[in-house]
Coordinates of C-alpha atoms in Angstrom, one line a residue:
Chain A
M1 CA -6.3 28.1 -11.1
S2 CA -5.3 25.2 -13.3
S3 CA -1.6 26.1 -13.3
M4 CA -1.6 26.3 -9.5
I5 CA -3.2 22.9 -8.9
R6 CA -0.7 21.2 -11.3
L7 CA 2.3 22.4 -9.4
T8 CA 4.3 19.8 -7.6
L9 CA 4.3 20.0 -3.8
A10 CA 7.9 21.1 -3.9
Q11 CA 7.2 23.9 -6.4
L12 CA 4.2 25.1 -4.4
A13 CA 6.2 25.1 -1.2
Q14 CA 8.6 27.6 -2.6
K15 CA 5.8 29.8 -3.7
L16 CA 4.2 29.7 -0.3
K17 CA 7.5 30.3 1.4
A18 CA 8.2 33.3 -0.8
R19 CA 4.6 34.5 -0.3
E20 CA 4.0 34.5 -4.0
V21 CA 0.7 32.8 -3.2
S22 CA -1.2 32.5 0.0
A23 CA -2.4 29.3 1.6
V24 CA -6.0 30.5 1.4
E25 CA -5.6 31.0 -2.4
V26 CA -4.1 27.5 -2.7
L27 CA -6.9 26.0 -0.6
D28 CA -9.5 27.7 -2.8
A29 CA -8.0 26.3 -5.9
S30 CA -7.9 22.8 -4.5
L31 CA -11.5 23.0 -3.3
A32 CA -12.6 24.2 -6.7
Q33 CA -10.8 21.3 -8.3
I34 CA -12.3 18.8 -5.9
H35 CA -15.8 20.2 -6.4
A36 CA -15.3 20.1 -10.2
T37 CA -14.2 16.4 -10.2
E38 CA -15.9 14.8 -7.3
K39 CA -19.0 13.7 -9.3
Q40 CA -16.7 11.8 -11.6
I41 CA -14.2 10.2 -9.2
S42 CA -15.9 10.3 -5.8
A43 CA -12.6 10.4 -3.9
Y44 CA -13.8 11.9 -0.6
A45 CA -15.6 10.5 2.5
C46 CA -15.7 14.1 3.8
V47 CA -14.3 17.5 2.8
L48 CA -13.3 19.6 5.9
E49 CA -13.7 23.0 4.3
D50 CA -14.1 25.1 7.5
R51 CA -11.3 23.4 9.4
A52 CA -9.0 23.7 6.4
R53 CA -9.8 27.3 5.8
A54 CA -9.0 28.1 9.5
A55 CA -5.7 26.2 9.2
A56 CA -4.9 28.0 5.9
K57 CA -5.4 31.4 7.5
Q58 CA -3.2 30.4 10.4
A59 CA -0.5 29.2 7.9
D60 CA -0.6 32.5 6.1
A61 CA -0.3 34.4 9.4
D62 CA 2.6 32.2 10.5
I63 CA 4.5 32.4 7.2
G64 CA 3.8 36.1 7.0
A65 CA 5.4 36.4 10.5
G66 CA 8.5 34.6 9.3
H67 CA 7.6 31.2 10.9
W68 CA 7.7 29.0 7.8
K69 CA 7.7 25.4 9.1
G70 CA 8.9 23.5 6.0
P71 CA 7.7 22.3 2.7
L72 CA 4.3 21.1 3.8
H73 CA 3.4 24.4 5.4
G74 CA 0.2 25.7 3.9
V75 CA -0.1 22.7 1.4
P76 CA -3.5 21.0 1.0
V77 CA -3.3 17.3 1.7
A78 CA -5.8 14.5 2.4
V79 CA -5.8 11.5 4.6
K80 CA -7.3 8.1 4.0
D81 CA -10.4 7.5 6.2
L82 CA -8.5 5.0 8.4
Y83 CA -6.4 7.7 10.0
D84 CA -7.9 9.2 13.2
M85 CA -8.4 12.9 13.3
A86 CA -9.7 14.4 16.5
G87 CA -13.4 15.4 16.2
V88 CA -13.8 13.9 12.7
P89 CA -15.4 10.5 12.1
T90 CA -13.1 7.7 11.0
T91 CA -15.6 5.7 9.0
A92 CA -13.2 3.2 7.4
S93 CA -15.9 3.3 4.7
S94 CA -18.0 0.9 6.9
R95 CA -21.4 1.0 8.5
Q96 CA -19.7 -0.5 11.5
R97 CA -18.2 2.9 12.2
T98 CA -21.4 5.0 12.1
N99 CA -21.0 7.6 14.9
W100 CA -17.4 6.6 15.6
T101 CA -15.5 9.8 16.2
P102 CA -12.0 9.7 17.7
E103 CA -10.9 12.2 20.4
R104 CA -7.2 12.1 19.5
D105 CA -5.2 12.5 16.3
S106 CA -3.3 9.6 14.8
A107 CA 0.4 10.1 14.9
V108 CA 0.6 10.9 11.2
V109 CA -2.2 13.4 11.3
R110 CA -0.4 15.1 14.3
R111 CA 2.9 15.2 12.4
L112 CA 1.2 16.6 9.3
Q113 CA -0.6 19.3 11.3
D114 CA 2.6 20.1 13.2
A115 CA 4.3 20.6 9.9
G116 CA 1.6 23.1 8.9
A117 CA -0.1 20.9 6.3
I118 CA -3.7 21.7 5.5
I119 CA -5.8 18.6 5.9
L120 CA -8.8 19.3 3.7
G121 CA -10.5 15.9 3.7
K122 CA -10.6 12.2 4.3
T123 CA -10.6 9.8 1.4
H124 CA -12.6 6.7 0.6
T125 CA -11.1 3.2 1.2
H126 CA -12.3 -0.3 0.6
E127 CA -14.2 -1.2 3.8
F128 CA -11.6 -1.4 6.6
A129 CA -9.0 -1.5 3.8
Y130 CA -9.9 -5.2 3.2
G131 CA -9.7 -5.3 -0.6
A132 CA -7.7 -4.2 -3.6
I133 CA -10.3 -1.8 -5.0
T134 CA -12.2 1.2 -3.6
P135 CA -15.9 0.6 -4.5
E136 CA -17.0 4.2 -3.9
S137 CA -14.3 5.8 -6.1
R138 CA -13.5 6.0 -9.8
N139 CA -10.3 6.3 -11.8
P140 CA -9.5 9.8 -13.0
W141 CA -8.0 8.4 -16.2
D142 CA -11.2 6.5 -17.0
P143 CA -14.1 6.9 -14.6
E144 CA -15.5 3.6 -15.9
R145 CA -12.6 1.9 -14.2
T146 CA -11.5 1.4 -10.6
P147 CA -8.7 3.5 -9.1
G148 CA -7.6 0.4 -7.3
G149 CA -7.4 0.2 -3.5
S150 CA -7.7 0.2 -0.8
S151 CA -6.3 3.7 -0.8
G152 CA -8.1 4.5 -4.1
G153 CA -9.7 7.8 -3.0
S154 CA -6.2 9.1 -2.1
A155 CA -4.6 8.2 -5.4
A156 CA -7.6 9.4 -7.3
T157 CA -7.6 12.9 -5.8
V158 CA -3.8 13.2 -6.1
A159 CA -4.0 12.2 -9.8
A160 CA -6.9 14.6 -10.3
C161 CA -4.8 17.5 -8.7
G162 CA -7.3 17.9 -5.8
V163 CA -4.5 17.8 -3.3
Y164 CA -0.7 17.6 -3.5
M165 CA -0.3 14.6 -1.2
A166 CA -2.6 12.1 0.4
T167 CA -1.9 9.3 2.8
G168 CA -2.6 5.7 2.3
T169 CA -2.1 2.4 4.1
D170 CA -0.5 -0.7 2.5
T171 CA -1.2 -4.2 3.9
A172 CA -1.0 -6.1 0.6
G173 CA -0.2 -3.3 -1.8
S174 CA -2.9 -0.7 -1.0
V175 CA -0.6 2.4 -1.5
R176 CA 1.1 1.0 -4.6
I177 CA -1.9 -0.7 -6.3
P178 CA -3.9 2.6 -6.7
S179 CA -0.8 4.5 -7.4
S180 CA 0.0 2.2 -10.3
M181 CA -3.5 2.6 -11.7
C182 CA -3.6 6.4 -11.3
N183 CA -0.1 7.4 -12.4
T184 CA 1.0 8.5 -8.9
V185 CA 4.1 7.9 -6.9
G186 CA 3.3 5.9 -3.9
L187 CA 5.7 4.7 -1.2
K188 CA 5.3 1.8 1.2
P189 CA 8.1 2.6 3.7
T190 CA 10.0 0.0 5.7
Y191 CA 7.7 -1.6 8.3
G192 CA 7.9 0.5 11.4
R193 CA 9.3 3.6 9.7
V194 CA 6.0 5.5 9.9
S195 CA 3.8 5.1 13.0
R196 CA 0.6 3.1 12.8
A197 CA -0.7 4.7 16.0
G198 CA -4.3 5.9 15.5
V199 CA -4.6 4.1 12.1
T200 CA -7.3 1.5 11.9
S201 CA -5.6 -1.9 11.6
L202 CA -6.0 -4.6 9.0
S203 CA -3.0 -6.7 9.9
W204 CA -0.7 -5.6 12.7
S205 CA 2.6 -6.8 11.1
L206 CA 1.7 -6.1 7.5
D207 CA 0.2 -2.6 7.7
H208 CA 2.4 0.3 6.5
P209 CA 1.2 3.9 6.3
G210 CA 2.7 5.8 3.4
P211 CA 2.4 8.9 1.2
I212 CA 0.9 9.2 -2.4
T213 CA 2.1 12.2 -4.5
R214 CA 2.7 13.1 -8.1
T215 CA 6.5 13.1 -8.0
V216 CA 9.4 11.4 -6.2
E217 CA 10.6 14.6 -4.6
D218 CA 7.1 15.2 -3.2
T219 CA 7.1 11.7 -1.7
A220 CA 10.6 12.4 -0.1
L221 CA 9.3 15.6 1.4
S222 CA 6.2 13.9 2.7
L223 CA 8.0 11.0 4.2
Q224 CA 10.3 13.4 6.0
V225 CA 7.3 14.6 8.0
M226 CA 5.6 11.2 8.4
A227 CA 8.7 9.1 9.4
G228 CA 10.1 8.7 12.9
F229 CA 10.0 6.6 16.1
D230 CA 6.7 6.5 18.0
P231 CA 6.6 4.5 21.3
A232 CA 2.8 4.4 20.8
D233 CA 3.3 1.9 17.9
R234 CA 4.7 -1.4 19.1
G235 CA 6.3 -2.0 15.7
S236 CA 7.9 1.4 15.4
L237 CA 11.6 1.4 14.7
D238 CA 13.8 3.6 16.9
E239 CA 16.2 4.5 14.1
P240 CA 17.5 7.9 12.9
V241 CA 15.5 9.5 10.1
P242 CA 17.8 10.7 7.3
D243 CA 17.3 13.8 5.1
Y244 CA 15.3 12.1 2.3
A245 CA 15.6 15.1 -0.1
E246 CA 19.4 15.5 0.3
G247 CA 21.2 13.8 -2.6
L248 CA 17.9 12.8 -4.2
D249 CA 19.2 13.5 -7.6
Q250 CA 22.6 11.8 -7.3
G251 CA 21.6 9.3 -10.0
V252 CA 22.0 5.5 -10.4
K253 CA 25.5 5.2 -11.7
G254 CA 26.8 1.9 -10.3
L255 CA 23.6 1.0 -8.6
R256 CA 22.9 -2.7 -8.7
V257 CA 19.4 -3.2 -10.0
G258 CA 18.0 -6.7 -9.5
V259 CA 15.8 -8.0 -12.3
P260 CA 13.7 -11.0 -11.2
T261 CA 13.9 -14.0 -13.5
N262 CA 11.0 -15.8 -11.8
Y263 CA 7.5 -15.0 -10.5
F264 CA 7.3 -11.2 -11.2
F265 CA 6.8 -11.4 -14.9
D266 CA 4.6 -14.5 -15.0
P267 CA 2.0 -13.9 -16.2
V268 CA 1.9 -10.2 -17.1
D269 CA 0.0 -8.2 -19.7
P270 CA 2.4 -7.7 -22.6
E271 CA 2.0 -3.9 -22.5
V272 CA 2.9 -3.9 -18.8
E273 CA 5.9 -6.1 -19.3
S274 CA 7.1 -4.0 -22.2
A275 CA 6.9 -0.8 -20.2
V276 CA 8.7 -2.2 -17.2
R277 CA 11.5 -3.8 -19.2
A278 CA 11.9 -0.5 -21.1
A279 CA 12.2 1.3 -17.7
I280 CA 14.8 -1.2 -16.6
E281 CA 16.8 -0.5 -19.8
Q282 CA 16.4 3.2 -19.2
L283 CA 18.0 2.8 -15.7
K284 CA 20.8 0.8 -17.4
S285 CA 21.4 3.6 -19.8
L286 CA 21.7 5.9 -16.8
G287 CA 24.5 3.8 -15.4
A288 CA 22.7 1.2 -13.3
V289 CA 24.1 -2.3 -13.3
L290 CA 21.5 -4.9 -14.1
V291 CA 21.7 -8.2 -12.1
D292 CA 19.5 -11.2 -12.8
V293 CA 18.0 -12.5 -9.5
T294 CA 15.9 -15.5 -8.6
V295 CA 13.5 -14.4 -5.9
P296 CA 13.6 -17.0 -3.2
M297 CA 10.5 -18.7 -1.9
A298 CA 8.4 -16.6 -4.3
E299 CA 5.7 -19.2 -4.3
Q300 CA 5.2 -18.6 -0.6
I301 CA 4.6 -14.9 -0.8
I302 CA 0.8 -15.1 -1.1
P303 CA 0.4 -18.1 1.3
V304 CA 2.3 -16.1 4.0
E305 CA 0.4 -12.9 3.3
F306 CA -2.9 -14.7 3.5
G307 CA -1.9 -16.9 6.4
I308 CA -1.1 -13.9 8.5
M309 CA -3.6 -11.3 7.2
L310 CA -6.7 -13.4 7.4
P311 CA -6.4 -14.3 11.1
D312 CA -5.1 -10.9 12.1
A313 CA -8.0 -9.1 10.5
S314 CA -10.5 -11.5 12.1
A315 CA -9.0 -11.0 15.5
Y316 CA -9.2 -7.3 15.2
H317 CA -12.9 -7.6 14.1
R318 CA -13.8 -10.3 16.5
K319 CA -16.3 -8.3 18.5
M320 CA -17.9 -6.5 15.6
L321 CA -18.2 -9.8 13.6
R322 CA -20.1 -11.4 16.5
G323 CA -22.1 -8.3 17.4
N324 CA -23.3 -6.9 14.1
P325 CA -22.1 -9.0 11.1
D326 CA -24.8 -7.7 8.9
L327 CA -23.2 -4.3 8.9
Y328 CA -20.3 -5.5 6.9
T329 CA -20.4 -5.6 3.1
P330 CA -20.7 -9.2 1.9
D331 CA -17.1 -9.5 0.6
V332 CA -15.5 -8.2 3.8
R333 CA -17.8 -10.3 6.0
M334 CA -16.8 -13.4 4.0
L335 CA -13.1 -12.7 4.5
L336 CA -13.5 -12.1 8.2
E337 CA -15.4 -15.4 8.6
L338 CA -12.8 -17.2 6.6
G339 CA -10.1 -15.9 8.9
E340 CA -11.9 -17.5 11.9
L341 CA -11.4 -20.9 10.2
V342 CA -7.6 -20.7 10.0
T343 CA -6.0 -22.7 12.8
A344 CA -3.5 -21.3 15.2
T345 CA -0.8 -23.7 13.9
D346 CA -1.4 -22.5 10.3
Y347 CA -1.0 -18.9 11.5
L348 CA 2.3 -19.8 13.3
Q349 CA 3.5 -21.7 10.3
A350 CA 2.9 -18.6 8.1
Q351 CA 5.0 -16.6 10.6
R352 CA 7.8 -19.1 10.6
V353 CA 7.9 -19.3 6.8
R354 CA 8.0 -15.5 6.7
T355 CA 11.2 -15.6 8.8
L356 CA 12.7 -18.1 6.4
M357 CA 11.8 -15.9 3.5
Q358 CA 13.2 -12.8 5.2
R359 CA 16.5 -14.5 5.6
A360 CA 16.6 -15.8 2.0
V361 CA 15.7 -12.3 0.6
A362 CA 18.4 -10.7 2.8
E363 CA 20.9 -13.1 1.1
M364 CA 19.5 -12.1 -2.4
Y365 CA 20.1 -8.5 -1.5
Q366 CA 23.8 -9.1 -1.0
K367 CA 24.0 -9.0 -4.8
I368 CA 21.8 -6.0 -5.4
D369 CA 20.7 -2.6 -4.1
V370 CA 17.2 -2.5 -5.4
M371 CA 14.9 -4.8 -7.2
I372 CA 12.5 -3.8 -10.0
S373 CA 9.3 -5.5 -11.0
P374 CA 5.9 -4.6 -12.3
T375 CA 3.6 -3.3 -9.6
L376 CA 0.6 -5.0 -11.1
P377 CA 0.3 -7.6 -13.8
I378 CA -2.5 -5.7 -15.5
P379 CA -3.8 -2.1 -15.7
A380 CA -7.0 -0.9 -14.0
A381 CA -10.0 -3.1 -14.7
R382 CA -13.5 -1.8 -15.2
S383 CA -15.5 -1.2 -12.0
G384 CA -17.5 -4.2 -11.0
E385 CA -15.3 -6.8 -12.8
E386 CA -14.0 -9.5 -10.5
V387 CA -11.8 -11.7 -12.7
T388 CA -9.3 -11.4 -15.5
T389 CA -8.8 -14.1 -18.2
W390 CA -5.3 -14.7 -19.5
P391 CA -4.6 -15.7 -23.1
D392 CA -4.1 -19.4 -22.1
G393 CA -7.7 -19.4 -20.7
T394 CA -6.6 -19.2 -17.1
V395 CA -9.1 -17.2 -15.0
E396 CA -7.6 -15.2 -12.1
A397 CA -9.5 -13.3 -9.4
L398 CA -8.6 -9.6 -9.7
V399 CA -7.9 -9.4 -6.0
M400 CA -5.2 -12.0 -6.5
A401 CA -3.9 -10.4 -9.6
Y402 CA -3.6 -7.0 -7.9
T403 CA -1.8 -8.3 -4.8
R404 CA 0.4 -11.0 -6.4
F405 CA 3.5 -8.8 -6.8
T406 CA 2.9 -6.2 -4.2
S407 CA 2.6 -8.6 -1.2
F408 CA 6.3 -9.4 -1.4
A409 CA 7.1 -6.1 0.2
N410 CA 4.5 -6.5 2.9
V411 CA 5.7 -9.9 3.9
T412 CA 9.4 -8.8 4.0
G413 CA 8.7 -5.2 5.2
L414 CA 11.0 -3.7 2.5
P415 CA 10.6 -0.1 1.4
T416 CA 9.0 -0.1 -2.0
L417 CA 8.0 2.6 -4.4
N418 CA 5.4 2.6 -7.2
Q419 CA 7.0 4.6 -10.0
P420 CA 4.9 5.6 -13.0
C421 CA 6.6 4.1 -16.1
G422 CA 4.2 4.3 -19.0
F423 CA 0.7 4.0 -20.4
T424 CA -1.2 1.4 -22.3
K425 CA -2.5 2.1 -25.8
A426 CA -5.9 2.6 -24.2
G427 CA -4.4 5.4 -22.1
L428 CA -4.2 3.6 -18.7
P429 CA -1.2 4.1 -16.4
I430 CA 1.4 1.5 -15.8
G431 CA 3.7 1.4 -12.7
M432 CA 6.8 -0.4 -11.6
Q433 CA 8.0 -1.3 -8.1
I434 CA 11.4 -0.4 -6.8
S435 CA 12.2 -2.4 -3.6
G436 CA 15.2 -1.6 -1.4
R437 CA 16.8 -2.9 1.7
P438 CA 15.2 -2.2 5.1
L439 CA 15.4 1.5 6.0
E440 CA 17.0 2.4 2.7
E441 CA 14.2 4.5 1.4
K442 CA 16.8 7.0 0.2
T443 CA 18.2 4.5 -2.3
V444 CA 14.7 3.6 -3.5
L445 CA 13.8 7.3 -3.9
Q446 CA 17.1 8.1 -5.7
A447 CA 16.4 5.3 -8.2
G448 CA 12.9 6.6 -8.7
M449 CA 14.1 10.1 -9.1
A450 CA 16.8 9.2 -11.7
Y451 CA 14.1 7.4 -13.8
E452 CA 11.6 10.3 -13.3
K453 CA 14.1 12.9 -14.5
A454 CA 14.7 10.9 -17.7
T455 CA 11.1 10.5 -18.5
S456 CA 7.9 12.5 -18.6
W457 CA 5.1 10.1 -17.5
H458 CA 4.7 12.0 -14.2
Q459 CA 3.9 15.2 -16.2
R460 CA 0.8 13.7 -17.8
H461 CA -2.6 14.6 -16.2
P462 CA -6.0 13.0 -16.8
A463 CA -8.4 14.9 -19.0
L464 CA -10.4 16.1 -16.0
V465 CA -7.5 18.3 -15.0
A466 CA -8.0 21.3 -17.2
A467 CA -5.1 22.6 -19.3
D468 CA -4.1 26.2 -19.1
Chain B
M1 CA 26.9 -15.5 4.4
L2 CA 23.7 -16.4 5.9
Q3 CA 22.7 -20.0 6.2
V4 CA 19.1 -20.3 5.0
P5 CA 17.6 -23.6 6.1
V6 CA 14.9 -23.7 3.5
N7 CA 13.6 -27.1 2.7
L8 CA 10.8 -27.3 0.3
T9 CA 9.5 -30.8 0.3
P10 CA 6.0 -30.8 -1.4
E11 CA 6.2 -34.5 -2.2
T12 CA 6.2 -35.3 1.5
S13 CA 3.7 -32.7 2.6
M14 CA 0.6 -33.7 4.4
N15 CA -2.5 -34.4 2.4
R16 CA -4.8 -31.8 3.8
S17 CA -8.5 -32.5 3.3
P18 CA -10.9 -29.9 2.0
L19 CA -12.9 -28.2 4.7
T20 CA -16.4 -29.6 5.0
E21 CA -19.7 -28.0 6.0
A22 CA -19.5 -30.0 9.3
G23 CA -16.0 -28.7 9.8
V24 CA -17.2 -25.1 9.5
R25 CA -20.0 -25.8 11.8
A26 CA -17.8 -27.3 14.5
T27 CA -15.3 -24.5 14.3
S28 CA -17.7 -21.6 14.1
E29 CA -19.8 -22.9 16.9
S30 CA -16.8 -23.5 19.1
V31 CA -15.8 -19.9 18.7
A32 CA -19.4 -18.6 19.0
L33 CA -19.4 -17.0 15.6
G34 CA -23.2 -17.4 15.4
L35 CA -23.3 -18.3 11.7
P36 CA -26.7 -19.2 10.2
S37 CA -26.7 -22.8 9.0
E38 CA -27.2 -21.8 5.3
R39 CA -23.9 -20.0 5.5
M40 CA -21.8 -23.1 6.4
A41 CA -21.6 -24.7 3.0
L42 CA -20.9 -21.4 1.3
L43 CA -18.0 -20.8 3.7
A44 CA -16.6 -24.3 3.2
E45 CA -16.6 -23.7 -0.5
A46 CA -14.9 -20.3 -0.3
F47 CA -12.3 -21.6 2.2
N48 CA -11.4 -24.5 -0.1
Q49 CA -11.1 -22.1 -3.1
M50 CA -9.3 -19.2 -1.5
V51 CA -7.5 -20.4 1.7
L52 CA -6.8 -24.1 1.4
P53 CA -4.3 -23.7 -1.5
A54 CA -2.3 -21.2 0.5
L55 CA -2.2 -23.4 3.6
Q56 CA -1.2 -26.4 1.5
Q57 CA 1.6 -24.3 0.1
L58 CA 2.7 -23.5 3.6
D59 CA 2.6 -27.2 4.5
A60 CA 5.3 -27.7 1.9
V61 CA 7.9 -25.8 3.9
D62 CA 9.9 -27.6 6.6
A63 CA 10.5 -24.7 8.9
G64 CA 12.8 -26.7 11.1
E65 CA 13.5 -25.1 14.5
V66 CA 12.6 -21.6 13.3
Q67 CA 10.5 -19.8 16.0
P68 CA 7.7 -17.4 15.2
A69 CA 8.9 -13.9 16.2
A70 CA 7.2 -12.1 19.1
A71 CA 6.9 -9.1 16.8
F72 CA 7.9 -8.6 13.2
D73 CA 11.2 -6.7 12.7
P74 CA 12.1 -5.9 9.1
R75 CA 15.8 -5.2 9.8
W76 CA 18.4 -7.7 8.7
K77 CA 20.6 -7.9 11.8
G78 CA 24.1 -8.9 11.0
V79 CA 23.6 -8.6 7.2
R80 CA 26.1 -6.4 5.5
S81 CA 25.2 -4.3 2.5

């Protein structure tokens, strides 16, 4: 069993296609792993065993009849509990959503099911995704620590080899933050590349659905299914979807890699900085051209993020906040009430500054193809901790530390990948961000793939994944 | 090349006062938020710690004639790779 659950999605897909394993056998192995690890990591809001088994049997029948649908056919996956799935509660990990069961699938769930994926459960999130941790879940690398958030259940189960891919949503880093903490590859695509239809909103213009996997290739295969225009999503981009797996291993020779000289390394844990700078040097050794860049208006990243997200979230929750405020957890209720106190002119100023930043960043990208930075300034903190203290005595709220670097890609909408790039001496994962131009996910994935092929971080598994 | 009319002028930014308990009361009552009175001071404190610095930072930008977009579009129209 352990050898099967540790396969990559791409490897498993070939075995399913060749009928070397059945979808039911794969499902059984995944369920066994989930049952074996759930007490330690608590990744799931619900496990849909009966539905998944019926889907797996159907997949076996289809593949047996010669109707293989593609790499996700028969593959166990999970979705964050913000994605609607007809007949299954979307709790958003909130008491506000008790007895809230959608009648229709979200666009992503529909696409996954059409591709033959076996959705075997829904994963925990921070309540309504409004936080950078996932209080219910634990980090597979150290269950005393947070897996990050808000897609923490998804990253935890992928890292623990419960499933081969899980979806997340990313409004201020919520795909990349848990991916960095759990040693998974997580992609926040370009804004509008993946439909938000049927996904509970946190902020309409900052939300990005995206996949979390264990390798870059698996992310490319997952994005292939998830991406595409959807008229049901007002922000969806009507742009062609390229073949993300084609040319994935073409390398980085001549690729211009931006290395920020401001903001993104200030302050950063020395072990994180060392790992990310070593990764940059690795890319250089593979043929990339390093270019120092000054990120424009960097001091405005968090103000713009907060200036938009706070009022957006409060507008979405307007009725619930007035009707049943006591059903929220205290931290989320506080944020929603604060959003009511931001004026309309401040909200519009944030949008205008965002436009200026977008233009300035576009100019910066004339000199580079991708930019690399740490995903997080620190590794995963212990569950329950709320602040970190820097060597100079500065105390920083963890929610600020976790979102300080990731918010850049939400504000600009740029495709950004978390790529595992090392471990601390204490054995905690470290990730780096690779940010590309709008709709250039292929470039981002190619850079990640080149680095991944040259390193072995992605081959490490937490101790709760049994060895052969 | 794009012309980026960014003008950071923190020295001339408005001096924004911290939000007071009375300010929270006026706002929350005007939008029928229904906050209990003991919550007003707590919210004012949280706002001044978490939100005010961000708004002050936004104050420092002269956005000129830039209009807020009707909907966010991440594409850089007219920008060549």
